[in-house]
């Protein structure tokens, strides 16, 4: 299992290119299955999760070619409709194949995803939605079996604007008979991109970017060529590194997606200059405490909560983080405390008492974003840190150590 060795404190400078967004590309890959033919997805990040999803698509009969961030998927010969436990257990986003398979082939068998490092993550909204659209759903031997003749449009409401359920129902609705309305839909940039891709494929989605989506089903869709939006979570992670360690420029970003993060960094004392697709950040003289609460887009993303806590761990004062999406998504906090942070948790609220310095230690990754927070904290810390189980970070960050090395950080991957 690979680990990172980091010697903290190096100042950073230079430019970093942000990769395509993991959470955008996964549903787009699933969406390619809605039509026969060859879909091309450019700016595809080379991540463990993208490769896992390609494996899954290959099992279903999709032919793929992945070269230099260009992914071509040929969906002419899909002949198997089952997403096996071995893959779904490593990546919950595998559940995205259910909507397209049901819509195009009337059949899908997908392993029920279990819990994850931050507690139970149900898929009840997805299933209730498919049922409302006329699918028969049953659970047997840990698998959801779903079947239908042709899905029918329905009125669907989510209590919480779930990203995954919005994407899955959207994809299913494109080929359903009649109109589907999704009320309280997610509005994340990757949902917007999925809608745009589906409309380019020939679907009729209205209300894009709002929480009320109206989808008029069509009989067939066609393949498209599309490029993935920049990863706002990777960008946010590098911005937080710049806030403490240097003046760096991020290229291939969309500042508009990061509005609340930029605003929070400004309150923390950072100066930034955003242009069309780049952001320059100058390190702050000191990090001021800023209270943050995670929320659905355009709120502060839960996927940047852990990294923000790392930043606040060295603030001058006391900051609070309220986690509103996943109430116990705090597995990074005991590890950050091993690095000398002073953070306590009460229910879904973390209180961060800023310390003057962090000190290197051995720590362990528990999930993708928690690992990123440990990389940041280790870069901020004095001395040497070792982060084990970095396979978590490889799921969602493309060559993070190489990107930090280029900026001047002392970080290396040890494989054994
Ligand atoms: C996606 C992201 C993940 C991010 C999360 C929240 C991908 C591949 N993953 O996960 O990185 O942290 O959005 O921005 O894009 N819920 C239910 N029932 C459901 C579905 C969701 O109760 O059927 C609840 C969840 O428990 C959670 C909330 O809704 O409290 C939001 O979850 P959701 O947006 O669905 O997260 P994911 O799509 O799994």
XYZ file of C-alpha atoms in Angstrom, residues 83-339:
257
model
C -22.931 -4.031 -11.522
C -21.130 -6.479 -9.220
C -20.539 -6.024 -5.491
C -16.732 -6.037 -5.905
C -16.873 -2.775 -7.843
C -19.816 -1.074 -6.150
C -18.257 -1.583 -2.719
C -15.166 0.365 -3.805
C -17.118 3.178 -5.457
C -20.704 4.100 -4.671
C -20.999 6.092 -7.885
C -21.316 2.705 -9.646
C -24.990 3.098 -8.746
C -25.186 5.611 -11.622
C -25.473 2.773 -14.133
C -28.953 1.942 -12.865
C -30.804 4.894 -14.446
C -29.322 4.518 -17.954
C -29.633 0.694 -17.997
C -33.270 0.817 -16.921
C -34.113 3.568 -19.364
C -32.464 2.006 -22.420
C -32.743 -1.728 -21.729
C -35.513 -2.027 -19.110
C -33.284 -4.065 -16.842
C -30.585 -3.475 -14.219
C -29.085 -5.404 -11.343
C -26.844 -3.346 -9.095
C -25.254 -4.314 -5.806
C -26.724 -2.272 -2.962
C -23.943 0.091 -1.851
C -23.113 -0.293 1.827
C -22.278 2.457 4.295
C -19.051 4.335 3.998
C -16.378 5.971 6.144
C -18.819 8.679 7.147
C -21.848 6.586 8.016
C -24.878 5.258 6.186
C -25.438 6.652 2.706
C -28.825 5.442 1.582
C -30.083 5.195 -2.012
C -33.777 5.282 -1.119
C -34.467 8.420 -3.200
C -33.071 6.740 -6.314
C -35.194 3.635 -5.775
C -38.384 5.479 -4.887
C -37.928 7.605 -8.001
C -37.513 4.585 -10.296
C -40.538 2.962 -8.691
C -42.617 6.069 -9.286
C -41.532 5.881 -12.907
C -42.983 2.386 -13.132
C -39.987 0.129 -12.428
C -40.320 -3.068 -10.378
C -37.670 -3.006 -7.716
C -36.673 -5.802 -5.377
C -33.723 -6.571 -3.172
C -32.253 -10.088 -3.251
C -28.877 -11.342 -2.029
C -27.591 -7.805 -1.575
C -28.532 -6.780 -5.115
C -31.243 -4.415 -6.316
C -33.066 -5.973 -9.250
C -34.935 -3.432 -11.315
C -36.992 -3.956 -14.435
C -39.585 -2.125 -16.486
C -41.177 -2.025 -19.926
C -40.688 1.643 -20.675
C -40.243 4.089 -17.796
C -43.014 6.647 -17.451
C -42.614 10.291 -16.536
C -43.489 11.104 -12.905
C -43.436 13.892 -10.323
C -40.498 13.309 -8.037
C -39.592 15.205 -4.892
C -36.419 14.879 -2.827
C -36.453 15.841 0.861
C -32.746 16.702 0.483
C -31.390 17.798 -2.924
C -29.336 14.642 -3.465
C -26.660 14.871 -6.163
C -26.685 11.153 -6.899
C -30.454 10.735 -7.003
C -30.869 13.849 -9.180
C -28.347 12.477 -11.694
C -29.793 8.977 -11.737
C -33.429 10.078 -12.136
C -32.453 12.692 -14.732
C -30.751 10.073 -16.875
C -33.674 7.681 -16.536
C -36.216 10.402 -17.368
C -34.608 11.341 -20.677
C -35.911 8.159 -22.352
C -39.133 7.812 -20.325
C -42.567 8.228 -21.826
C -43.947 11.643 -20.893
C -42.813 14.378 -18.535
C -40.812 13.982 -15.340
C -40.592 16.810 -12.817
C -37.859 16.746 -10.202
C -38.590 19.116 -7.343
C -35.787 20.106 -4.963
C -33.170 18.833 -7.401
C -29.435 19.281 -6.752
C -27.849 22.285 -8.498
C -24.153 21.394 -8.281
C -22.050 22.395 -11.325
C -21.678 18.708 -12.218
C -25.476 18.337 -12.335
C -25.638 21.340 -14.644
C -23.011 19.755 -16.879
C -24.877 16.458 -16.942
C -28.065 18.286 -18.032
C -26.116 20.084 -20.763
C -24.634 16.819 -21.985
C -28.040 15.113 -22.028
C -29.571 17.996 -23.975
C -26.732 17.821 -26.487
C -27.566 14.119 -26.830
C -31.107 15.157 -27.772
C -32.992 15.194 -24.480
C -35.393 17.965 -23.459
C -34.463 19.213 -20.005
C -35.704 22.586 -18.781
C -34.877 24.496 -15.610
C -31.168 23.646 -15.785
C -29.305 25.115 -12.807
C -32.495 25.487 -10.757
C -33.984 23.123 -8.192
C -36.970 22.355 -10.450
C -36.037 20.239 -13.422
C -38.558 19.314 -16.099
C -37.643 16.523 -18.460
C -39.720 15.646 -21.477
C -38.876 12.089 -22.468
C -37.684 11.339 -26.015
C -37.507 8.076 -27.975
C -33.783 8.041 -28.558
C -30.567 9.920 -27.930
C -27.353 10.275 -29.880
C -23.708 10.191 -28.742
C -21.753 13.435 -28.251
C -18.268 14.872 -27.784
C -17.902 16.814 -24.560
C -15.214 18.148 -22.221
C -15.399 17.774 -18.435
C -15.614 20.895 -16.244
C -12.665 21.637 -13.932
C -12.651 19.974 -10.521
C -13.730 22.599 -7.999
C -12.742 20.380 -5.074
C -9.186 19.889 -6.329
C -9.026 23.638 -7.006
C -10.283 24.428 -3.492
C -7.631 22.123 -2.029
C -4.798 23.901 -3.881
C -6.216 27.306 -2.924
C -6.021 26.345 0.736
C -2.393 25.278 0.261
C -1.673 28.657 -1.338
C -3.383 30.466 1.532
C -0.637 29.289 3.896
C 2.391 28.427 1.788
C 2.727 30.694 -1.164
C 1.718 32.681 -4.098
C 0.414 30.252 -6.678
C -1.709 30.349 -9.790
C -4.353 27.753 -10.607
C -5.120 27.194 -14.279
C -8.141 25.432 -15.824
C -10.526 26.464 -13.043
C -13.983 27.966 -13.034
C -13.974 30.702 -10.347
C -17.754 30.937 -10.587
C -18.094 27.399 -9.181
C -15.923 28.403 -6.226
C -17.684 31.638 -5.194
C -18.315 30.708 -1.567
C -14.859 29.195 -1.151
C -13.192 32.349 -2.514
C -15.350 34.464 -0.245
C -14.382 32.355 2.785
C -10.675 32.540 1.857
C -10.961 36.292 1.568
C -12.455 36.465 5.068
C -9.538 34.317 6.259
C -7.162 37.027 5.001
C -6.146 35.841 1.527
C -5.834 38.039 -1.505
C -6.886 36.513 -4.786
C -7.285 37.496 -8.389
C -9.721 35.489 -10.453
C -9.869 35.579 -14.241
C -11.933 33.531 -16.721
C -10.197 30.239 -16.075
C -7.463 31.002 -13.560
C -7.106 32.114 -9.956
C -4.009 33.633 -8.408
C -3.751 33.385 -4.620
C -1.289 35.226 -2.425
C -0.562 33.704 0.949
C -2.168 35.406 3.926
C -0.023 37.142 6.576
C -1.991 35.166 9.103
C -5.094 32.986 8.870
C -8.107 34.618 10.504
C -10.792 32.337 11.934
C -13.843 31.909 9.695
C -16.922 29.917 10.689
C -18.274 27.771 7.887
C -21.320 25.542 7.473
C -21.487 23.016 4.651
C -24.533 23.017 2.474
C -25.773 21.994 -0.944
C -24.623 24.140 -3.866
C -24.188 27.132 -3.877
C -23.315 26.536 -0.206
C -19.883 25.502 1.039
C -19.206 21.983 -0.343
C -18.977 19.132 2.149
C -16.147 17.791 -0.033
C -13.997 20.768 1.088
C -14.954 20.585 4.759
C -11.936 18.494 5.820
C -9.467 20.694 3.933
C -11.004 23.861 5.428
C -10.580 22.406 8.914
C -6.865 21.857 8.162
C -6.587 25.492 7.164
C -8.426 26.680 10.272
C -6.277 24.474 12.522
C -3.585 27.160 12.321
C -5.899 30.181 12.452
C -5.412 32.961 14.945
C -8.399 32.284 17.172
C -11.293 29.863 17.162
C -13.428 28.718 14.227
C -16.466 26.506 13.883
C -17.389 24.077 11.146
C -20.964 22.844 10.942
C -21.361 19.748 8.754
C -24.928 19.793 7.480
C -24.726 17.125 4.759
C -23.030 14.154 6.445
C -23.309 14.662 10.181
C -20.410 12.434 11.179
C -17.993 13.116 8.339
C -15.152 13.880 10.743
C -12.768 10.911 10.583
C -9.894 13.271 9.715
C -10.140 15.139 13.008
C -8.379 12.616 15.279
C -5.623 12.421 12.641
C -5.311 16.218 12.455
C -5.051 16.271 16.253
C -2.127 13.818 15.938
C -0.411 16.555 13.926
